[in-house]
Coordinates of C-alpha atoms in Angstrom, one line a residue:
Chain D
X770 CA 163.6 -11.8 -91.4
X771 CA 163.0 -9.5 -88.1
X772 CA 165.7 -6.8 -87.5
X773 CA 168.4 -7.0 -85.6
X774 CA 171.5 -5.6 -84.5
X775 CA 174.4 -6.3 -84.8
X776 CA 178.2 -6.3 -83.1
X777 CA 181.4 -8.3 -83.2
X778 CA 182.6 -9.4 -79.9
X779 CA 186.7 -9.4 -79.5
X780 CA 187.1 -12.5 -77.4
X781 CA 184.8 -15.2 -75.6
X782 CA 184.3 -13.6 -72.5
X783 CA 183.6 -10.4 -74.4
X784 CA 181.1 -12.7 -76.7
X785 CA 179.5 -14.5 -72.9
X786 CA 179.2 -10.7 -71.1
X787 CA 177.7 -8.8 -74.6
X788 CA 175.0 -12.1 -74.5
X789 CA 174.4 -11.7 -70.8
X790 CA 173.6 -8.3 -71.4
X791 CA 171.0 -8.6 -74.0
X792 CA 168.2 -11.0 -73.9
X793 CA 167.4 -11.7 -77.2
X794 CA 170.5 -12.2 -78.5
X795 CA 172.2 -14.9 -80.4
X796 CA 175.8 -15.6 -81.5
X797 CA 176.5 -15.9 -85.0
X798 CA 179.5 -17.7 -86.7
X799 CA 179.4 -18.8 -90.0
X800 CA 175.7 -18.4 -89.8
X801 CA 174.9 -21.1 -92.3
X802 CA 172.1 -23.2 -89.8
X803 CA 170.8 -19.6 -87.9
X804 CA 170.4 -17.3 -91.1
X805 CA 168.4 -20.2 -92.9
X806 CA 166.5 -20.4 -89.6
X807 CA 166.1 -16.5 -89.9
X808 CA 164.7 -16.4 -93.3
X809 CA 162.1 -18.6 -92.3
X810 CA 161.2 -16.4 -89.3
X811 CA 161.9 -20.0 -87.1
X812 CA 164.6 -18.2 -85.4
X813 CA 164.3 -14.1 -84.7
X814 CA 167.1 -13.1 -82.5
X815 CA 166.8 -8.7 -81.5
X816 CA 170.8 -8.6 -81.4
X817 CA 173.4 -10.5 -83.6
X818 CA 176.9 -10.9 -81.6
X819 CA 179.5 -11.5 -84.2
X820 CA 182.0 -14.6 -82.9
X821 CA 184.1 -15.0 -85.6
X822 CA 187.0 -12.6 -84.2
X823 CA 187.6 -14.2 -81.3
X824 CA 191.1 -15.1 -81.2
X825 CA 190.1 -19.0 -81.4
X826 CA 190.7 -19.8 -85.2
X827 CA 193.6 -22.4 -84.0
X828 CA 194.3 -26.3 -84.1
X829 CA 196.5 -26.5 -81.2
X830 CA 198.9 -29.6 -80.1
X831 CA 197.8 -30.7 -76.4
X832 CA 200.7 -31.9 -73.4
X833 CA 198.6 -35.1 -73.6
X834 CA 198.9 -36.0 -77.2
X835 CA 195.3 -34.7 -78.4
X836 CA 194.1 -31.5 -80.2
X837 CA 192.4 -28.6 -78.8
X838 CA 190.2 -27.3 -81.9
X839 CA 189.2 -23.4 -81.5
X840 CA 185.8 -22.5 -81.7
X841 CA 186.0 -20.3 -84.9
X842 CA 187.8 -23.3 -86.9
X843 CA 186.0 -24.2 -90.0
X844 CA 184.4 -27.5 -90.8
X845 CA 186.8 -27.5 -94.0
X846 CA 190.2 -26.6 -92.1
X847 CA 189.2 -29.1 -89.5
X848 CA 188.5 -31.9 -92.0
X849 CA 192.2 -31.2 -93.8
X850 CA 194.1 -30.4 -91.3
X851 CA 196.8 -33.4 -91.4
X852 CA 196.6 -33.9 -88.0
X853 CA 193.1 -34.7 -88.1
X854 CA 193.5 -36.8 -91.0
X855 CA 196.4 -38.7 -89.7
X856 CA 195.1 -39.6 -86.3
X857 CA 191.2 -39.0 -85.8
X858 CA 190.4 -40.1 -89.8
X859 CA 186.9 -40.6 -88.6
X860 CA 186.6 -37.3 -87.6
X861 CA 188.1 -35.8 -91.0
X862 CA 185.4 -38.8 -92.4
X863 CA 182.4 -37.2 -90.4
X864 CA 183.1 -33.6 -91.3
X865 CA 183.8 -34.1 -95.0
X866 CA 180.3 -36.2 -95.3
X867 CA 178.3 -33.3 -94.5
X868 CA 176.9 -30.2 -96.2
X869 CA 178.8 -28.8 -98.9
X870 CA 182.2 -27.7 -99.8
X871 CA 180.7 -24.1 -99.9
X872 CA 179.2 -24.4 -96.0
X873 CA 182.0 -26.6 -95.1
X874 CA 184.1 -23.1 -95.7
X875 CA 182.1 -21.1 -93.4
X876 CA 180.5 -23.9 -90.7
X877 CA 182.4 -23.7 -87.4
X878 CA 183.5 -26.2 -85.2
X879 CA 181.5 -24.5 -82.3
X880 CA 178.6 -23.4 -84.7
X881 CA 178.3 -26.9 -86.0
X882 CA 177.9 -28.4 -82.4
X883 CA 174.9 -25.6 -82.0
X884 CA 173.1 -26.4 -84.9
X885 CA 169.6 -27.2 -85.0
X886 CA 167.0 -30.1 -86.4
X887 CA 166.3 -30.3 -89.5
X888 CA 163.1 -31.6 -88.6
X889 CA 160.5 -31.4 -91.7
X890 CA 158.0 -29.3 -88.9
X891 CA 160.5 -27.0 -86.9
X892 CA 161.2 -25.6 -89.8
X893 CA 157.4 -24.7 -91.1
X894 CA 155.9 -22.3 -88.9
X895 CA 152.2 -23.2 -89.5
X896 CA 152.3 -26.6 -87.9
X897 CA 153.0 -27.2 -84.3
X898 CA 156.4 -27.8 -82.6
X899 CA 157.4 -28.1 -79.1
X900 CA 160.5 -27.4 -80.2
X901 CA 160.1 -24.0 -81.9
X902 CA 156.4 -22.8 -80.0
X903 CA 156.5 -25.3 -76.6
X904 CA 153.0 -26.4 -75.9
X905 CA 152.2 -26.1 -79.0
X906 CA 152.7 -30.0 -79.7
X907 CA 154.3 -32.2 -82.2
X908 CA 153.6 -32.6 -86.0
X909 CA 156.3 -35.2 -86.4
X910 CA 154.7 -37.5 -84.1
X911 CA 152.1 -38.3 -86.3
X912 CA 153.4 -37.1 -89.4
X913 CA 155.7 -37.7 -91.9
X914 CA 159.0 -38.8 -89.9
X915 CA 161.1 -40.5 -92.3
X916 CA 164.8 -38.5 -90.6
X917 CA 163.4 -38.7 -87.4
X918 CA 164.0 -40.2 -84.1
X919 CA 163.9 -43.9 -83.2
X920 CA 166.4 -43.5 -80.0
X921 CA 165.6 -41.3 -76.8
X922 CA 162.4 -39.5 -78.2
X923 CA 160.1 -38.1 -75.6
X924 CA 156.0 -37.5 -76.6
X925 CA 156.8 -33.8 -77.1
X926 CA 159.8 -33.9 -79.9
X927 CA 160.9 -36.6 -81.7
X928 CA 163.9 -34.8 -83.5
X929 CA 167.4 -36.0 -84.1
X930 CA 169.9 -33.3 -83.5
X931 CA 171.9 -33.2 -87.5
X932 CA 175.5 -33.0 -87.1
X933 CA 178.0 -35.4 -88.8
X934 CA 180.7 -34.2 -86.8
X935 CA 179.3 -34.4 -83.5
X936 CA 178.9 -38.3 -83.9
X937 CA 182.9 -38.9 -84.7
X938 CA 183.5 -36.4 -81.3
X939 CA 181.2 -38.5 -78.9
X940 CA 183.2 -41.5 -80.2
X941 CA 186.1 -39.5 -79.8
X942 CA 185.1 -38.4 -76.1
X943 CA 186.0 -35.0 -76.9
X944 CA 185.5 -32.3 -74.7
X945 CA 183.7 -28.8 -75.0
X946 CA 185.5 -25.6 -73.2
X947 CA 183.3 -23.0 -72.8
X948 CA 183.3 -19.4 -71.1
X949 CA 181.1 -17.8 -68.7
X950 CA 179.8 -13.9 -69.0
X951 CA 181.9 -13.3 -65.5
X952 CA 185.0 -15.1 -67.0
X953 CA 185.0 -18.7 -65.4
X954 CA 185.1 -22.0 -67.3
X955 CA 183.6 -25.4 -67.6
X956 CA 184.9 -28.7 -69.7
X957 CA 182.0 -30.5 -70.7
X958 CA 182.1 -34.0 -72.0
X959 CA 180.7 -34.1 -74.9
X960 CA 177.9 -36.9 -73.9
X961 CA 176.9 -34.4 -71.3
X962 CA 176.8 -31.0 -73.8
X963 CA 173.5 -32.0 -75.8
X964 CA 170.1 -33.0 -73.8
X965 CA 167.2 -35.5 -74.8
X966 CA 164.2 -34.0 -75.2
X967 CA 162.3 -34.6 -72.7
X968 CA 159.7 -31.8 -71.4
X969 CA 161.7 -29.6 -72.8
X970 CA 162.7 -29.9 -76.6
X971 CA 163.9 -26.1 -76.6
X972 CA 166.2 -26.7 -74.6
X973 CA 169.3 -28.6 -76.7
X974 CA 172.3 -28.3 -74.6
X975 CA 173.4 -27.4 -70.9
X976 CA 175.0 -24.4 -71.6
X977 CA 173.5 -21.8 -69.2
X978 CA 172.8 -18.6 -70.3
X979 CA 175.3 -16.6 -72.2
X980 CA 177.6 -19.1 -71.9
X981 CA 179.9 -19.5 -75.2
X982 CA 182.0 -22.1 -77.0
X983 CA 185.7 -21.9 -76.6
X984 CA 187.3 -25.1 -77.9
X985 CA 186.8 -28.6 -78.3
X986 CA 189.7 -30.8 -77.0
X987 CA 190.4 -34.4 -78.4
X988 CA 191.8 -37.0 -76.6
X989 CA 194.8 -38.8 -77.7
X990 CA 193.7 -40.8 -80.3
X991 CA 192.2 -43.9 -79.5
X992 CA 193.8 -47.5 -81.0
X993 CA 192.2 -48.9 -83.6
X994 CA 191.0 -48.8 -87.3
X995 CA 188.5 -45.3 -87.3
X996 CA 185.4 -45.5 -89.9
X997 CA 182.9 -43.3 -90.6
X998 CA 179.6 -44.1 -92.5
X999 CA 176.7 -41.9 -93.1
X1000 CA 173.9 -43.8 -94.9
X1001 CA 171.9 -41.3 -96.5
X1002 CA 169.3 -40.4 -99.0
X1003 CA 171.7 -39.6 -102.0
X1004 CA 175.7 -39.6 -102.4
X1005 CA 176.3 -36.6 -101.3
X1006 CA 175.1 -33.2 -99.2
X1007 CA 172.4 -34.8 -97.5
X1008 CA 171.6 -35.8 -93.5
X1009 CA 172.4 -38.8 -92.3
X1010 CA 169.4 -41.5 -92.1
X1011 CA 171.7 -43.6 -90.1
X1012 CA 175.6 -42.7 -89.6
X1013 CA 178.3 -44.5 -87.4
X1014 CA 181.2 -43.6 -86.0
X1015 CA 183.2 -46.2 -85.0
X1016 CA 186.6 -47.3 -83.3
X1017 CA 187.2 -50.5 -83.5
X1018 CA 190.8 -52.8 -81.8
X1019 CA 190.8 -56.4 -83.4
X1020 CA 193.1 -58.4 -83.9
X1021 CA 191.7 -60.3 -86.7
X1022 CA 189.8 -63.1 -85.2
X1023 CA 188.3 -61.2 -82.1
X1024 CA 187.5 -57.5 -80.7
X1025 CA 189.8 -56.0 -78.5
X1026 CA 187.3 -52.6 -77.9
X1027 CA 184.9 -51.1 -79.9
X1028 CA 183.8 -47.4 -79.5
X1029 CA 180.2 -47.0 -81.5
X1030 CA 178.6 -43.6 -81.9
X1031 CA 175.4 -43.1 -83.8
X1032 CA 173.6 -40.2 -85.7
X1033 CA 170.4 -39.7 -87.0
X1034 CA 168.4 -41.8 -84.3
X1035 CA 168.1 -39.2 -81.3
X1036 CA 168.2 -35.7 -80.2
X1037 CA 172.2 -36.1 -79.4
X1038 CA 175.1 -38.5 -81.0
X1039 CA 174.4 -41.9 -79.1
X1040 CA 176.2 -44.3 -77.5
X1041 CA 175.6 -47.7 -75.5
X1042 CA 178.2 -48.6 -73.2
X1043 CA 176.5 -51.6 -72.9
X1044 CA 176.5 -52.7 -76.5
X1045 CA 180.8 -51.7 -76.2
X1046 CA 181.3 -54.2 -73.3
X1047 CA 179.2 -56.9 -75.1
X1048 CA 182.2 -56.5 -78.2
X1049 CA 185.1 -55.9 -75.7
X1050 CA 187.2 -59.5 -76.3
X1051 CA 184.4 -60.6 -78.5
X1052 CA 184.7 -63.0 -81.7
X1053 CA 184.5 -60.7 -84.8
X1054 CA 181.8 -62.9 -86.2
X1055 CA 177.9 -61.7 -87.2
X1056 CA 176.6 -63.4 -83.9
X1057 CA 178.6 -60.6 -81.7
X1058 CA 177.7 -57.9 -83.8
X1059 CA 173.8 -58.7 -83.9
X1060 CA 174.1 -58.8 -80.2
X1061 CA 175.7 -55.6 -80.0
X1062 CA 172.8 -54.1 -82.0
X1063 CA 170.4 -55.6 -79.6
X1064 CA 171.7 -53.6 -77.0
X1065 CA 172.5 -50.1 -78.9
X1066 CA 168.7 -50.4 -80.2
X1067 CA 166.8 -51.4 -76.5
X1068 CA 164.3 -48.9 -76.9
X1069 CA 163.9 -48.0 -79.9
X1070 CA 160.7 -47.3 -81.1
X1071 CA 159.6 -46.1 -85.0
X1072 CA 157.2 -43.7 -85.7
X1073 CA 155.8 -45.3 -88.9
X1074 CA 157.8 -43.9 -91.8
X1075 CA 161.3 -43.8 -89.8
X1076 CA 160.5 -47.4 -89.0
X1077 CA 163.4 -48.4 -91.2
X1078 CA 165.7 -46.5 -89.3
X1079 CA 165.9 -49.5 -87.1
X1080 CA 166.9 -52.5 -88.8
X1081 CA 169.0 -49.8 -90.9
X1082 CA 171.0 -49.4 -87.8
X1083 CA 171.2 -53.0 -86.9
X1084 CA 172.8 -53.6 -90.7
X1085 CA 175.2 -50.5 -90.9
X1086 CA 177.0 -51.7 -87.8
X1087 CA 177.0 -55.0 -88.9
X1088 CA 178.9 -53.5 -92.0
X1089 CA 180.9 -51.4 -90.5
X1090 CA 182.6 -54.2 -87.8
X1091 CA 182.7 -56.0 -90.9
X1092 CA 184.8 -53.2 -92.7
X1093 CA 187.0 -52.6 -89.5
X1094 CA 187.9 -56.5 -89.1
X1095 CA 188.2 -57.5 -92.7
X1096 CA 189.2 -54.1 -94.1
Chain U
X717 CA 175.5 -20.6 -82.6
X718 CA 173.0 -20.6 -79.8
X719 CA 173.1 -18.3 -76.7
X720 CA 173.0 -21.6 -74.2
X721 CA 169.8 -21.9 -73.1
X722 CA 168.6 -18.3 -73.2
X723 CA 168.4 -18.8 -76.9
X724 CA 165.7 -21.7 -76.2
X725 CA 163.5 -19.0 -73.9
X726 CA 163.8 -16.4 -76.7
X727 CA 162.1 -18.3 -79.3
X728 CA 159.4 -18.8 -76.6
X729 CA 158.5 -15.6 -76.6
X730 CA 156.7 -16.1 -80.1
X731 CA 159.1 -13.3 -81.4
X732 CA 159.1 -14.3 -85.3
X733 CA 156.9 -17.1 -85.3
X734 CA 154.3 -17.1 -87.9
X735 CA 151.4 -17.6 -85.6
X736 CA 149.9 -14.2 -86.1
X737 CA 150.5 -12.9 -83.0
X738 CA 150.7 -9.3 -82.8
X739 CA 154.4 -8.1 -82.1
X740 CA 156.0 -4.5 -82.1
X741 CA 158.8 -4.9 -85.7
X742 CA 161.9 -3.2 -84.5
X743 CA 163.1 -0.8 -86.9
X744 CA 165.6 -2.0 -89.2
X745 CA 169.0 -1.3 -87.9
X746 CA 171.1 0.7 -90.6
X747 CA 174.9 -0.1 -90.3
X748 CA 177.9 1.1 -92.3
X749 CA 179.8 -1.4 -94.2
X750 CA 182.8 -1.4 -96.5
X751 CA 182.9 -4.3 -99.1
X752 CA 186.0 -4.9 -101.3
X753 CA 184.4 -6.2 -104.7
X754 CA 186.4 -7.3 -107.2
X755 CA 189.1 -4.8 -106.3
X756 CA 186.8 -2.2 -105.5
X757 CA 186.0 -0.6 -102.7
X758 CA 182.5 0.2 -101.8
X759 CA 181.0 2.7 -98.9
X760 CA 177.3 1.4 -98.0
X761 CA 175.3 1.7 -95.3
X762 CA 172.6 -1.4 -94.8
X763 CA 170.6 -2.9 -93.0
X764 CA 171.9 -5.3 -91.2
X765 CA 169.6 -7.8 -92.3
X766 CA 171.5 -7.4 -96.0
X767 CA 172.6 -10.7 -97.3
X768 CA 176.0 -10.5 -98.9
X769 CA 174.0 -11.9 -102.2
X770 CA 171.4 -8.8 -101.7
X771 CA 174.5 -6.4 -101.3
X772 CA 176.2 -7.5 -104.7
X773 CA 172.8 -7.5 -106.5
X774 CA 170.4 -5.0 -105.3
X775 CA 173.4 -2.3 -103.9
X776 CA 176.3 -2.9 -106.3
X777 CA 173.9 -3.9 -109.7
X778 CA 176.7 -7.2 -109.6
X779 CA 173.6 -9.5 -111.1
X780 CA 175.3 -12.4 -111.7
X781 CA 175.5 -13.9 -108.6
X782 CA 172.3 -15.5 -108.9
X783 CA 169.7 -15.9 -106.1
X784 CA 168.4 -19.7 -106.5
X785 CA 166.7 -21.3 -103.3
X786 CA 168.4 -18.3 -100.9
X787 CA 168.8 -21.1 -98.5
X788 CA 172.1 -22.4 -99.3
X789 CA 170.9 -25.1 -101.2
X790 CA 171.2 -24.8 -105.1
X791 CA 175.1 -22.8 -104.8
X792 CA 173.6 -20.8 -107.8
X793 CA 175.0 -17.4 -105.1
X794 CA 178.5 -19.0 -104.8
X795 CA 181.6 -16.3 -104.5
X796 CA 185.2 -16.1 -103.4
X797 CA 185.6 -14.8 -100.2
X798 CA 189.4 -14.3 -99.6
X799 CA 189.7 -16.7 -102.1
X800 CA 187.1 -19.4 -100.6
X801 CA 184.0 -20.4 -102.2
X802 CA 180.7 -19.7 -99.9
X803 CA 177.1 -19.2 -100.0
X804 CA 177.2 -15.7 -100.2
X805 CA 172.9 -16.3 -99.7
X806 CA 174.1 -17.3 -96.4
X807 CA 175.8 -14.9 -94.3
X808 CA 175.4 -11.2 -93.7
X809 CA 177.3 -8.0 -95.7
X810 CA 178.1 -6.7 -92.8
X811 CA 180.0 -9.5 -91.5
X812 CA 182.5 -9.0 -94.6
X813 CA 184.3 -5.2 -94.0
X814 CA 187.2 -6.9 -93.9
X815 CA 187.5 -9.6 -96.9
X816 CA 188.7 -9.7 -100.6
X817 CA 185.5 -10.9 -102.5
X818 CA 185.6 -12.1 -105.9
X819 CA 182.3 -12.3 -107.9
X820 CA 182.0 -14.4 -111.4
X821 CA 182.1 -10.3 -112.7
X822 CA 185.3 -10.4 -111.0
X823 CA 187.1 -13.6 -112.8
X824 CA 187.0 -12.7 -116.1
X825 CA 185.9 -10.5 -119.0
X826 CA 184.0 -11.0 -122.3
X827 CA 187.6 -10.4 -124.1
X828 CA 189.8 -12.2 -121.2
X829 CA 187.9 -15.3 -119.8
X830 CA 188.8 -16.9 -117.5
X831 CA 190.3 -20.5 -118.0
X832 CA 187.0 -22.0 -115.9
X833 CA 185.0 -19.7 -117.9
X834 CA 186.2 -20.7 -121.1
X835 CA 186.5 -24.0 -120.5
X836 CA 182.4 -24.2 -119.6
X837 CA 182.1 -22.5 -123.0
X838 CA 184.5 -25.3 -125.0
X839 CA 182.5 -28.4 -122.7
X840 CA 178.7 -26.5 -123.6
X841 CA 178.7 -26.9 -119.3
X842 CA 175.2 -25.5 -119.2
X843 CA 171.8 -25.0 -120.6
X844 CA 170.0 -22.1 -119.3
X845 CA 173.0 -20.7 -117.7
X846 CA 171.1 -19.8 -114.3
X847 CA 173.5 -22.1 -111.6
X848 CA 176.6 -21.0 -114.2
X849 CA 178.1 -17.9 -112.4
X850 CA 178.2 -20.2 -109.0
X851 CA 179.0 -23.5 -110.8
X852 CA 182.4 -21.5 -112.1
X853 CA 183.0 -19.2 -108.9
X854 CA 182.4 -23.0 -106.8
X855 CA 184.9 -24.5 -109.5
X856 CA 187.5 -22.5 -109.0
X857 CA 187.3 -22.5 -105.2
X858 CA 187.5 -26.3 -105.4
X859 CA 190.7 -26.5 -108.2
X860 CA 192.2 -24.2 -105.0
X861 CA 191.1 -26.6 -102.4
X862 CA 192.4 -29.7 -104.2
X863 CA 195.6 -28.1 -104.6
X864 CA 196.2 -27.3 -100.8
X865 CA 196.0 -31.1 -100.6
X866 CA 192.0 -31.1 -98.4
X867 CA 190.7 -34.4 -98.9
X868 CA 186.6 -35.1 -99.8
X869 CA 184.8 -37.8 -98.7
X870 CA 185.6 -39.9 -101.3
X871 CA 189.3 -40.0 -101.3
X872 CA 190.5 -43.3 -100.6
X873 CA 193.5 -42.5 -98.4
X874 CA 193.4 -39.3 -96.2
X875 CA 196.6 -39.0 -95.9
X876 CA 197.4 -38.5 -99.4
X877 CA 196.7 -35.3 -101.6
X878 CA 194.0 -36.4 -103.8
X879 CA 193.7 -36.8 -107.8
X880 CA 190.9 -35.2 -109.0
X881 CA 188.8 -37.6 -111.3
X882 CA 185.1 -37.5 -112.2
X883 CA 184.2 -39.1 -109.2
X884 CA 185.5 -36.2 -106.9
X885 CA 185.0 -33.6 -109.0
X886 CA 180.9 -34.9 -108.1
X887 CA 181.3 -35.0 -105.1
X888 CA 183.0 -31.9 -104.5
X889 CA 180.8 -30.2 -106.6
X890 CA 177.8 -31.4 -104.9
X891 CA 176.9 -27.7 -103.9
X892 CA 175.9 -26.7 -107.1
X893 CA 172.8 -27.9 -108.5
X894 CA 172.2 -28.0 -112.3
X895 CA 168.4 -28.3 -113.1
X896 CA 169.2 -28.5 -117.0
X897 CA 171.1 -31.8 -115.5
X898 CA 174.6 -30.3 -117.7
X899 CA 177.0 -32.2 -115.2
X900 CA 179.0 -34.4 -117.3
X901 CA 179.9 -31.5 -119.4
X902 CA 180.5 -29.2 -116.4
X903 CA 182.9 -32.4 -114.9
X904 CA 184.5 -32.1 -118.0
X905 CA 185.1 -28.2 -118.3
X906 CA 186.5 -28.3 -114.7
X907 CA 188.8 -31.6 -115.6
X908 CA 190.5 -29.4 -118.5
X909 CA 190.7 -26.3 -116.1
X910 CA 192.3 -28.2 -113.6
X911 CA 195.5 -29.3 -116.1

């Protein structure tokens, strides 16, 4: 690990202005994706800002019936937080399917948003990666790619960004708060906070430089049975292959609205419109939900060994509008 | 977390990367810290690049936190932090002035076990005894986490405090890996310590 220094910033614009000052800095929260990185000399930030004294450790009631989560709140408060478990159950699902009860503890909600691939080759220094060295090129590509990307890749990365929780949020339509170094604010949707990759794999999200998480706001909670399913390479602490995150209206015999997010296939939680509409007053029978597939998967293209990845999808949303109709 | 998209020019630089460029190393920054370990209070100045882990076993001699994968993988480093299990591989000592931690040195004694302890004894809940101290330290975070009600991923209703059974025990022990493959008899010392 390269040294560093290190402070604890007192509040987010305090965390956006000690960032702006120093340009190889990084924020740390729990630290359990950036340390790791750290180790491995992937990641090798000059200056540490400490932002887990912020003041933004709170699940808060909104005047429009939704939750606005702090930035500081761990994965584990989030996930059993009754509120939570109550009304967005797949979110509660999402977080509780990932990592472990011991990074669950420390993982923040903001931290966990930030997080990076856990792509086989970004993580080994001696092989290329846009991502980590850009113009350096792309390992996965041609390599072994069995958690890559199928959705969205670009010929420069072909990484799918990890988070379980992120998936449930896009389906959620949550938004991100952040804070500027000179103070000011932006709400991001949460489709727009994470980027494809493009030209530029580096670059994950559009916050701007300095720029820090304040809190994520939920919606009221949508109508509808919630599921989460994470399809994965054993029971339990591992990334997703395929997840879903679903919302699903029925009454039985057709599909009043479906919302459908997926992890594991891109560089950022993914959504079709296109395949939503298709199920919006649709029969609840195989037929509707094949031809919702079709549409989340146009594109899709498999690397060789993540090849799987696609008919995966195609029969874990079958079972999950299964699940939500039949229970 | 990231620093937006300055973070994404930083590691552009090459700072860190293993590529055998020739970079400047910054000296290592020495800070201050004061860690309350198993009711004691410690004065240490570290680096700031000092794991908790490295703190307890290369500053305070407190060896059995064990160092397994040091990527928060194998839970063999598992403590209490203000009463919460963690990876203690995985964050930094000098993030940690302020907390109560609790090491397996800290839950018992060889003439007053604890209950986790000596149920792991009564079950035989190891082999080699390497992922034991964090198997323990992990178990009694979870038997505290289960009794505030929080859910795992395998509780049928969410809404309902869960009863812990072999099948959620696994799962919520799913941190800890045992390469001597002991987990039915470590699902069975942490079903008696649990009551």
């Amino acid at each position: 690990m390269k040294a560093f220094t290190y402070e604890r910033a007192t509040s987010a614009k305090d965390a956006a202005a000690k960032a702006a000052a120093h340009g190889g800095a990084k924020f740390i929260a729990g630290g359990t994706n950036l340390l790791d990185l750290m180790k491995l000399d992937v990641e090798a930030p000059t200056h540490l800002i400490d932002v887990n004294h912020l003041g933004l450790d709170k699940i808060e009631d909104t005047p429009e019936g939704g939750l606005r989560i702090g930035t500081q709140v761990r994965n584990s408060d989030l996930a059993a937080d009754l509120r939570v478990r109550q009304r967005y159950g797949v979110l509660s699902r999402a977080l509780l399917s990932g990592a472990s009860g011991q990074l669950r503890n420390k993982a923040t909600t903001g931290g966990n948003l930030l997080q990076r691939t856990r792509c086989y080759y970004f993580y080994d220094t001696t092989k290329p990666c846009n991502k980590r060295e850009p113009g350096s090129g792309c390992a996965a590509i041609d390599g072994y790619n069995r958690i890559l990307g199928v959705l969205g890749t670009s010929p420069k990365c072909i990484a799918t960004h990890p988070s379980d929780m992120a998936v449930a949020m896009r389906a959620l339509d949550a938004v991100v708060e952040t804070v500027s170094p000179d103070g000011g604010t932006r709400a991001i949707p949460i489709a727009d906070f994470h980027r494809l990759p493009g030209a530029t794999p580096q670059i994950e999200t559009n916050l701007r430089h300095g720029e820090v998480i304040a809190s994520v706001i939920l919606p009221p909670p949508p109508s509808g049975v919630q599921i989460y399913r994470k399809v994965r390479d054993r029971a339990s602490y591992a990334f997703a292959l395929v997840s879903v995150a679903a919302v699903v209206d029925h009454d039985g015999g057709r599909i009043r609205s479906a919302r459908l997010a997926f992890g594991g296939l891109a560089h950022k939680p993914w959504r079709v419109p296109e395949a939503e509409r298709a199920l919006t007053d649709a029969p609840a029978i195989a037929a509707s939900y094949n031809a919702a597939a079709d549409l989340v998967l146009q594109g899709a293209r498999g690397y060789g060994s993540n090849d799987f990845k696609i008919p995966l999808t195609r029969r874990t949303l079958a079972g999950v509008l299964a699940q939500a109709v039949e229970g | 977390m990231a620093v937006g998209v300055g973070a994404a020019s930083l590691v552009t630089t090459g700072q860190g990367s293993a590529q055998g460029k020739a970079e400047a190393p910054s000296p290592p920054s020495m800070t201050p810290v004061r860690l309350s370990v198993n009711g004691q209070v410690h004065d240490l100045t570290l680096d700031s690049r000092t794991t908790l882990l490295d703190a307890l076993r290369e500053h305070l001699r407190l060896t059995g936190s064990k160092k397994g994968c040091d990527h928060g993988q194998c839970g063999a480093c598992t403590v209490l932090v203000n009463g919460r299990r963690i990876n203690s591989c995985l964050t930094l000592a000098v993030m940690h002035p302020d907390d109560q931690i609790v090491t397996i040195e800290g839950l018992g004694e060889p003439d007053h076990l604890h209950p986790m302890q000596a149920a792991f004894l009564e079950h035989d809940g190891f082999q080699c005894g390497y992922c034991t101290p964090g198997q323990i330290c992990s178990a009694v975070g979870m038997l505290g986490e289960a009794k505030a009600g929080w859910p795992s991923v395998v509780t049928a209703d969410l809404a309902q405090s869960p009863r812990l059974d072999d099948h959620e025990i696994s799962e919520r022990m799913s941190g800890n890996i045992c390469r001597c493959a002991a987990y039915p008899n470590i699902r069975a010392a942490i079903l008696q310590a649990a009551g």
